[in-house]
XYZ file of C-alpha atoms in Angstrom:
377
model
C 96.957 167.983 -21.399
C 93.254 168.830 -21.442
C 91.021 166.179 -22.699
C 87.223 166.392 -23.607
C 84.994 163.732 -22.130
C 83.680 162.703 -25.501
C 84.664 163.093 -29.129
C 83.603 166.339 -30.712
C 82.050 166.438 -34.144
C 84.038 168.504 -36.548
C 81.354 171.262 -36.538
C 81.228 171.273 -32.694
C 84.963 171.329 -32.564
C 85.177 174.251 -34.953
C 82.596 176.267 -32.907
C 84.561 175.519 -29.673
C 87.588 176.912 -31.290
C 85.988 180.131 -32.329
C 84.844 180.720 -28.768
C 88.305 180.010 -27.340
C 89.862 182.224 -29.895
C 87.805 185.248 -28.796
C 89.695 185.045 -25.453
C 93.060 184.323 -26.990
C 94.820 187.497 -25.900
C 93.602 187.434 -22.285
C 96.578 185.979 -20.270
C 96.882 186.736 -16.514
C 100.350 188.311 -16.996
C 101.068 191.492 -18.955
C 102.980 191.190 -22.330
C 106.209 193.139 -22.044
C 108.577 193.670 -24.975
C 112.175 192.827 -24.254
C 114.131 194.189 -27.252
C 117.338 192.316 -26.260
C 115.665 188.841 -26.850
C 114.299 187.374 -29.986
C 110.625 186.993 -30.573
C 109.866 183.216 -30.327
C 106.885 181.339 -31.735
C 106.037 178.359 -29.584
C 103.175 176.606 -27.820
C 102.472 176.055 -24.147
C 99.952 175.101 -21.425
C 98.827 177.449 -18.736
C 95.902 177.149 -16.269
C 94.730 173.826 -17.950
C 94.368 175.616 -21.310
C 96.526 175.134 -24.420
C 98.005 178.173 -26.275
C 100.158 179.110 -29.314
C 101.791 182.353 -29.735
C 104.857 184.523 -29.108
C 107.265 184.929 -26.159
C 110.415 186.658 -25.282
C 112.547 185.414 -22.461
C 112.036 187.634 -19.311
C 108.276 188.322 -20.320
C 104.946 186.438 -20.308
C 103.871 184.666 -23.468
C 100.939 185.915 -25.358
C 98.799 183.798 -27.659
C 95.565 182.243 -28.997
C 93.672 179.666 -26.903
C 93.411 176.330 -28.606
C 91.077 173.346 -28.402
C 94.018 170.954 -27.844
C 97.790 171.159 -27.715
C 99.890 172.375 -30.726
C 103.269 170.955 -31.600
C 104.965 173.203 -34.081
C 104.335 176.897 -34.689
C 105.907 178.385 -37.855
C 105.958 181.951 -39.234
C 104.014 182.687 -42.512
C 106.460 184.028 -45.048
C 106.239 187.785 -45.146
C 105.843 188.146 -48.887
C 102.378 186.276 -48.716
C 101.061 189.076 -46.496
C 99.899 192.690 -47.203
C 102.829 195.197 -46.924
C 101.533 196.696 -43.547
C 100.160 193.483 -42.156
C 101.367 192.255 -38.785
C 103.339 189.011 -38.703
C 101.271 185.817 -38.850
C 102.025 182.161 -37.900
C 100.580 178.718 -38.299
C 100.117 176.289 -35.447
C 99.942 172.576 -36.143
C 97.961 170.494 -33.707
C 99.860 167.644 -31.763
C 99.392 164.004 -32.858
C 96.677 162.956 -33.371
C 95.880 166.451 -34.511
C 92.588 167.790 -35.892
C 93.303 171.487 -36.616
C 95.481 173.941 -38.240
C 95.350 177.626 -37.302
C 96.693 180.764 -38.920
C 96.800 183.684 -36.551
C 97.950 187.346 -36.094
C 101.108 187.284 -33.814
C 100.761 190.982 -32.726
C 97.144 190.834 -31.585
C 97.114 187.183 -30.707
C 93.881 186.837 -32.983
C 92.802 183.671 -34.807
C 92.451 184.375 -38.572
C 91.801 181.094 -40.164
C 90.909 177.749 -38.556
C 90.911 174.431 -40.545
C 89.339 171.353 -39.116
C 91.092 168.207 -40.609
C 89.485 166.037 -43.297
C 87.667 163.053 -41.890
C 90.159 160.497 -43.061
C 93.363 162.435 -42.058
C 95.106 163.362 -38.780
C 98.087 165.729 -38.394
C 101.211 164.594 -36.608
C 102.488 167.962 -35.474
C 104.795 169.264 -38.156
C 104.770 171.333 -41.374
C 107.112 173.277 -43.603
C 106.688 175.883 -46.387
C 107.960 175.547 -50.007
C 110.855 177.712 -51.091
C 108.555 180.257 -52.646
C 106.189 180.152 -49.635
C 103.155 179.254 -51.736
C 102.682 175.667 -50.394
C 102.472 174.393 -46.914
C 103.426 170.795 -46.632
C 101.990 169.012 -43.497
C 102.793 165.632 -42.285
C 99.735 163.445 -41.811
C 98.323 159.984 -41.221
C 95.684 158.142 -43.202
C 93.275 157.135 -40.652
C 92.047 154.198 -42.558
C 95.328 152.486 -43.367
C 97.857 154.181 -40.902
C 100.087 155.162 -43.820
C 102.007 158.367 -43.867
C 100.908 161.252 -46.126
C 102.424 164.617 -47.106
C 99.643 167.092 -47.821
C 100.140 170.172 -50.008
C 98.047 173.038 -48.552
C 97.253 176.562 -49.458
C 99.320 178.527 -46.860
C 96.531 181.069 -46.136
C 93.219 179.123 -46.455
C 94.997 175.918 -45.270
C 92.861 173.838 -47.722
C 94.544 170.754 -49.217
C 95.378 170.957 -52.873
C 96.984 167.602 -53.324
C 98.866 164.854 -51.350
C 101.301 162.118 -51.673
C 102.850 159.349 -49.693
C 105.557 159.976 -47.038
C 107.191 156.738 -48.036
C 106.585 155.195 -44.508
C 104.496 155.036 -41.444
C 104.289 157.588 -38.729
C 105.711 160.587 -40.453
C 106.785 163.404 -38.090
C 109.168 166.232 -38.879
C 109.698 167.447 -42.407
C 112.542 169.577 -43.830
C 112.881 171.518 -47.079
C 116.424 171.042 -48.355
C 118.397 173.434 -50.382
C 118.003 171.454 -53.521
C 114.121 171.793 -53.188
C 113.498 168.261 -52.052
C 111.685 167.120 -48.840
C 113.335 165.198 -46.091
C 110.838 163.293 -43.962
C 111.553 161.444 -40.646
C 109.063 158.512 -40.816
C 108.964 157.354 -37.095
C 107.651 153.994 -38.020
C 104.943 153.838 -35.270
C 101.431 152.853 -36.404
C 98.557 154.627 -34.602
C 94.890 154.694 -35.502
C 91.906 156.938 -34.374
C 90.181 153.982 -32.481
C 93.259 153.529 -30.263
C 94.473 157.144 -29.923
C 98.157 157.393 -29.177
C 98.555 153.710 -28.487
C 101.455 152.255 -30.515
C 100.262 149.178 -32.588
C 103.291 147.880 -34.164
C 106.490 148.297 -32.069
C 107.789 144.743 -32.697
C 107.507 145.335 -36.550
C 108.539 149.058 -36.978
C 110.316 150.257 -40.047
C 111.385 153.793 -39.363
C 113.161 155.663 -42.163
C 114.338 158.955 -43.452
C 112.910 159.537 -46.837
C 113.942 162.226 -49.459
C 111.079 163.048 -51.850
C 110.369 165.197 -54.901
C 108.584 168.213 -53.423
C 106.279 168.405 -56.448
C 105.424 164.832 -57.277
C 106.266 163.056 -54.088
C 108.447 160.664 -55.990
C 110.863 158.697 -53.726
C 114.403 159.654 -54.422
C 116.222 157.999 -51.628
C 115.481 156.194 -48.346
C 117.672 155.323 -45.230
C 117.082 153.108 -42.288
C 119.083 152.222 -39.209
C 119.926 148.668 -38.318
C 118.144 149.013 -34.998
C 114.544 149.363 -36.017
C 113.453 150.024 -32.533
C 114.767 153.534 -32.798
C 112.012 155.811 -34.015
C 113.231 158.675 -36.099
C 111.418 161.878 -35.129
C 113.036 165.232 -35.610
C 115.640 166.538 -38.017
C 118.129 169.461 -38.317
C 120.735 170.120 -40.898
C 124.180 171.922 -40.760
C 125.357 174.385 -43.423
C 127.621 171.613 -44.711
C 124.674 169.381 -45.316
C 124.992 166.934 -42.347
C 121.546 165.900 -41.255
C 121.023 165.107 -37.467
C 118.121 162.940 -36.446
C 116.604 162.910 -32.987
C 115.719 159.391 -31.830
C 113.166 157.913 -29.487
C 113.662 154.361 -28.231
C 110.847 151.815 -28.536
C 112.910 149.021 -26.915
C 110.871 146.872 -24.585
C 113.923 146.027 -22.417
C 114.361 148.916 -19.780
C 118.096 148.769 -19.837
C 118.401 148.904 -23.584
C 115.849 151.777 -23.577
C 117.912 153.744 -21.096
C 121.165 153.429 -22.977
C 119.731 153.837 -26.466
C 121.185 156.298 -28.850
C 119.628 159.744 -29.093
C 121.250 160.813 -32.286
C 121.725 159.605 -35.786
C 123.749 161.345 -38.442
C 123.021 161.278 -42.185
C 126.147 162.212 -44.230
C 128.029 160.829 -47.322
C 124.724 158.889 -48.065
C 124.909 156.937 -44.941
C 122.699 157.002 -41.846
C 124.331 155.887 -38.648
C 123.390 156.021 -34.972
C 125.895 157.630 -32.464
C 126.411 155.624 -29.310
C 126.346 157.219 -25.919
C 129.601 157.499 -24.025
C 130.234 154.549 -21.698
C 128.322 154.791 -18.519
C 125.850 157.377 -19.718
C 122.113 156.650 -19.782
C 119.722 159.255 -21.143
C 116.259 157.394 -20.947
C 116.146 156.842 -24.730
C 114.102 159.936 -25.681
C 115.314 162.907 -27.619
C 112.725 165.689 -27.674
C 114.233 168.134 -30.284
C 117.350 168.755 -32.178
C 119.072 171.943 -33.539
C 122.323 172.881 -35.239
C 124.533 175.231 -33.131
C 127.159 177.300 -34.988
C 130.857 177.477 -33.952
C 131.458 179.903 -31.123
C 128.028 179.714 -29.418
C 128.265 179.936 -25.545
C 127.825 176.524 -23.976
C 128.281 176.479 -20.158
C 130.226 179.656 -20.111
C 132.663 178.935 -23.144
C 132.360 178.890 -26.897
C 132.245 175.549 -28.617
C 132.835 173.909 -31.923
C 129.835 173.572 -34.406
C 127.682 170.686 -33.755
C 124.229 169.583 -32.769
C 122.283 169.958 -29.499
C 119.480 167.602 -28.395
C 116.985 167.747 -25.634
C 117.046 164.672 -23.598
C 113.560 165.254 -22.220
C 113.103 162.290 -19.767
C 116.906 162.599 -18.496
C 116.268 166.306 -17.891
C 119.283 167.248 -19.927
C 120.668 169.190 -22.923
C 123.407 167.182 -24.772
C 125.781 168.159 -27.420
C 127.711 166.333 -30.219
C 130.059 167.729 -32.867
C 129.053 167.555 -36.437
C 131.137 164.437 -36.811
C 129.414 162.718 -33.833
C 131.982 163.373 -30.939
C 130.436 163.932 -27.507
C 130.625 167.556 -26.332
C 128.930 167.322 -22.965
C 125.568 167.924 -21.181
C 123.889 170.442 -19.045
C 120.687 170.135 -16.816
C 117.261 171.400 -17.882
C 114.190 169.849 -16.410
C 112.054 168.122 -18.961
C 114.150 169.739 -21.673
C 112.151 170.104 -24.905
C 112.170 173.054 -27.452
C 115.632 174.131 -28.982
C 116.005 177.479 -31.015
C 118.996 179.053 -32.519
C 118.831 182.674 -33.439
C 121.943 184.276 -34.929
C 124.596 183.706 -32.443
C 122.181 182.784 -29.619
C 120.520 179.627 -28.588
C 117.528 179.063 -26.258
C 116.054 175.917 -24.740
C 112.816 175.478 -22.726
C 111.754 172.814 -20.401
C 108.215 171.568 -19.706
C 108.342 172.803 -16.207
C 108.673 176.459 -17.160
C 112.491 176.840 -16.934
C 114.416 178.072 -19.972
C 118.124 178.631 -20.608
C 120.419 179.921 -23.311
C 123.710 181.227 -24.567
C 123.079 184.924 -23.835
C 123.936 186.306 -20.354
C 120.772 186.463 -18.157
C 118.866 184.276 -20.585
C 118.283 181.602 -17.851
C 115.077 181.886 -15.938
C 111.494 180.486 -15.326
C 108.015 181.183 -16.453
C 105.731 180.407 -13.434
C 102.954 177.857 -14.083
C 103.721 177.817 -17.789
C 104.449 174.309 -19.323
C 106.339 174.883 -22.572
C 105.656 172.480 -25.447
C 108.078 170.609 -27.665
C 109.208 173.218 -30.314
C 110.094 176.851 -30.858
C 110.954 179.002 -33.803
C 112.255 182.566 -34.319
C 109.491 184.864 -35.676
C 112.132 186.873 -37.476
């Protein structure tokens, strides 16, 4: 990750962003469309520079240069754009994040930068409302450390309103079919003066909160018995089972190595899923995704379930929707997970990627993929 030697003022930061954006399409490898592969929105580092943009397996990524790493990149709903406009996307800065960016995915051109308000920092994730006219971003109040959900204009990115996330350290946010928000409050307190340093690990209270998406009213909240398991990313099955990717904050190395990576929320109960006996996965799940029945896994179709990236164990791991272990496969520094129709794709921070489609395994030289990926359409 690239670091500046001194904090940037908001004005200087925005000016630097505009300069970087002018060179956004200039990558040293040519962009080549590969019709057989989905177009993927993601973020990456290349040549000591952070980028967000589009990629197809088998080709070089193309994107906009960023002042700091992005975490999630998500498509702008088509109906918000003019009929003949190219697809657009929004990049959300990695925690502690200071920018949002809306960009043209065809030309890799920045369209709208938004520098964060002085008392708020992004934590990497966002989701659109059902009608697409509100962008919900997970944030931290820099004065108190409390979690916040901001309601933003999806094009100008300006904040309209906000409400509590019902916890500390909100991370991923999911819009449920019923129109409610499901928020993974990781429970980890950080403040601007201490950067990414974790200030409350002995006293964490991570939770999953269900909120009214209009008012922020808390509808329900779930916690695990082991509060050293930070709740980070979420995915949901068509049947409504919610999978939660966990990251261990245990101080004991052995406990951390053998800590669960997955929790399941079903029948109004949140429970962690223990690892098989003798399995240690370093206590860190980077991403989680639902995989439909029949998707190819290590050369054979599998039952429906969830796949997680065990980043520090260099593995992809699978469980059934009921929590039964379905095996693992190697992927160095496994991170982003994407399902697209009957396909799935996973990327690793060292540039490798793999997937269900024949020939989908490969490597992007000198590219360090970031944590998340989404289909552009």
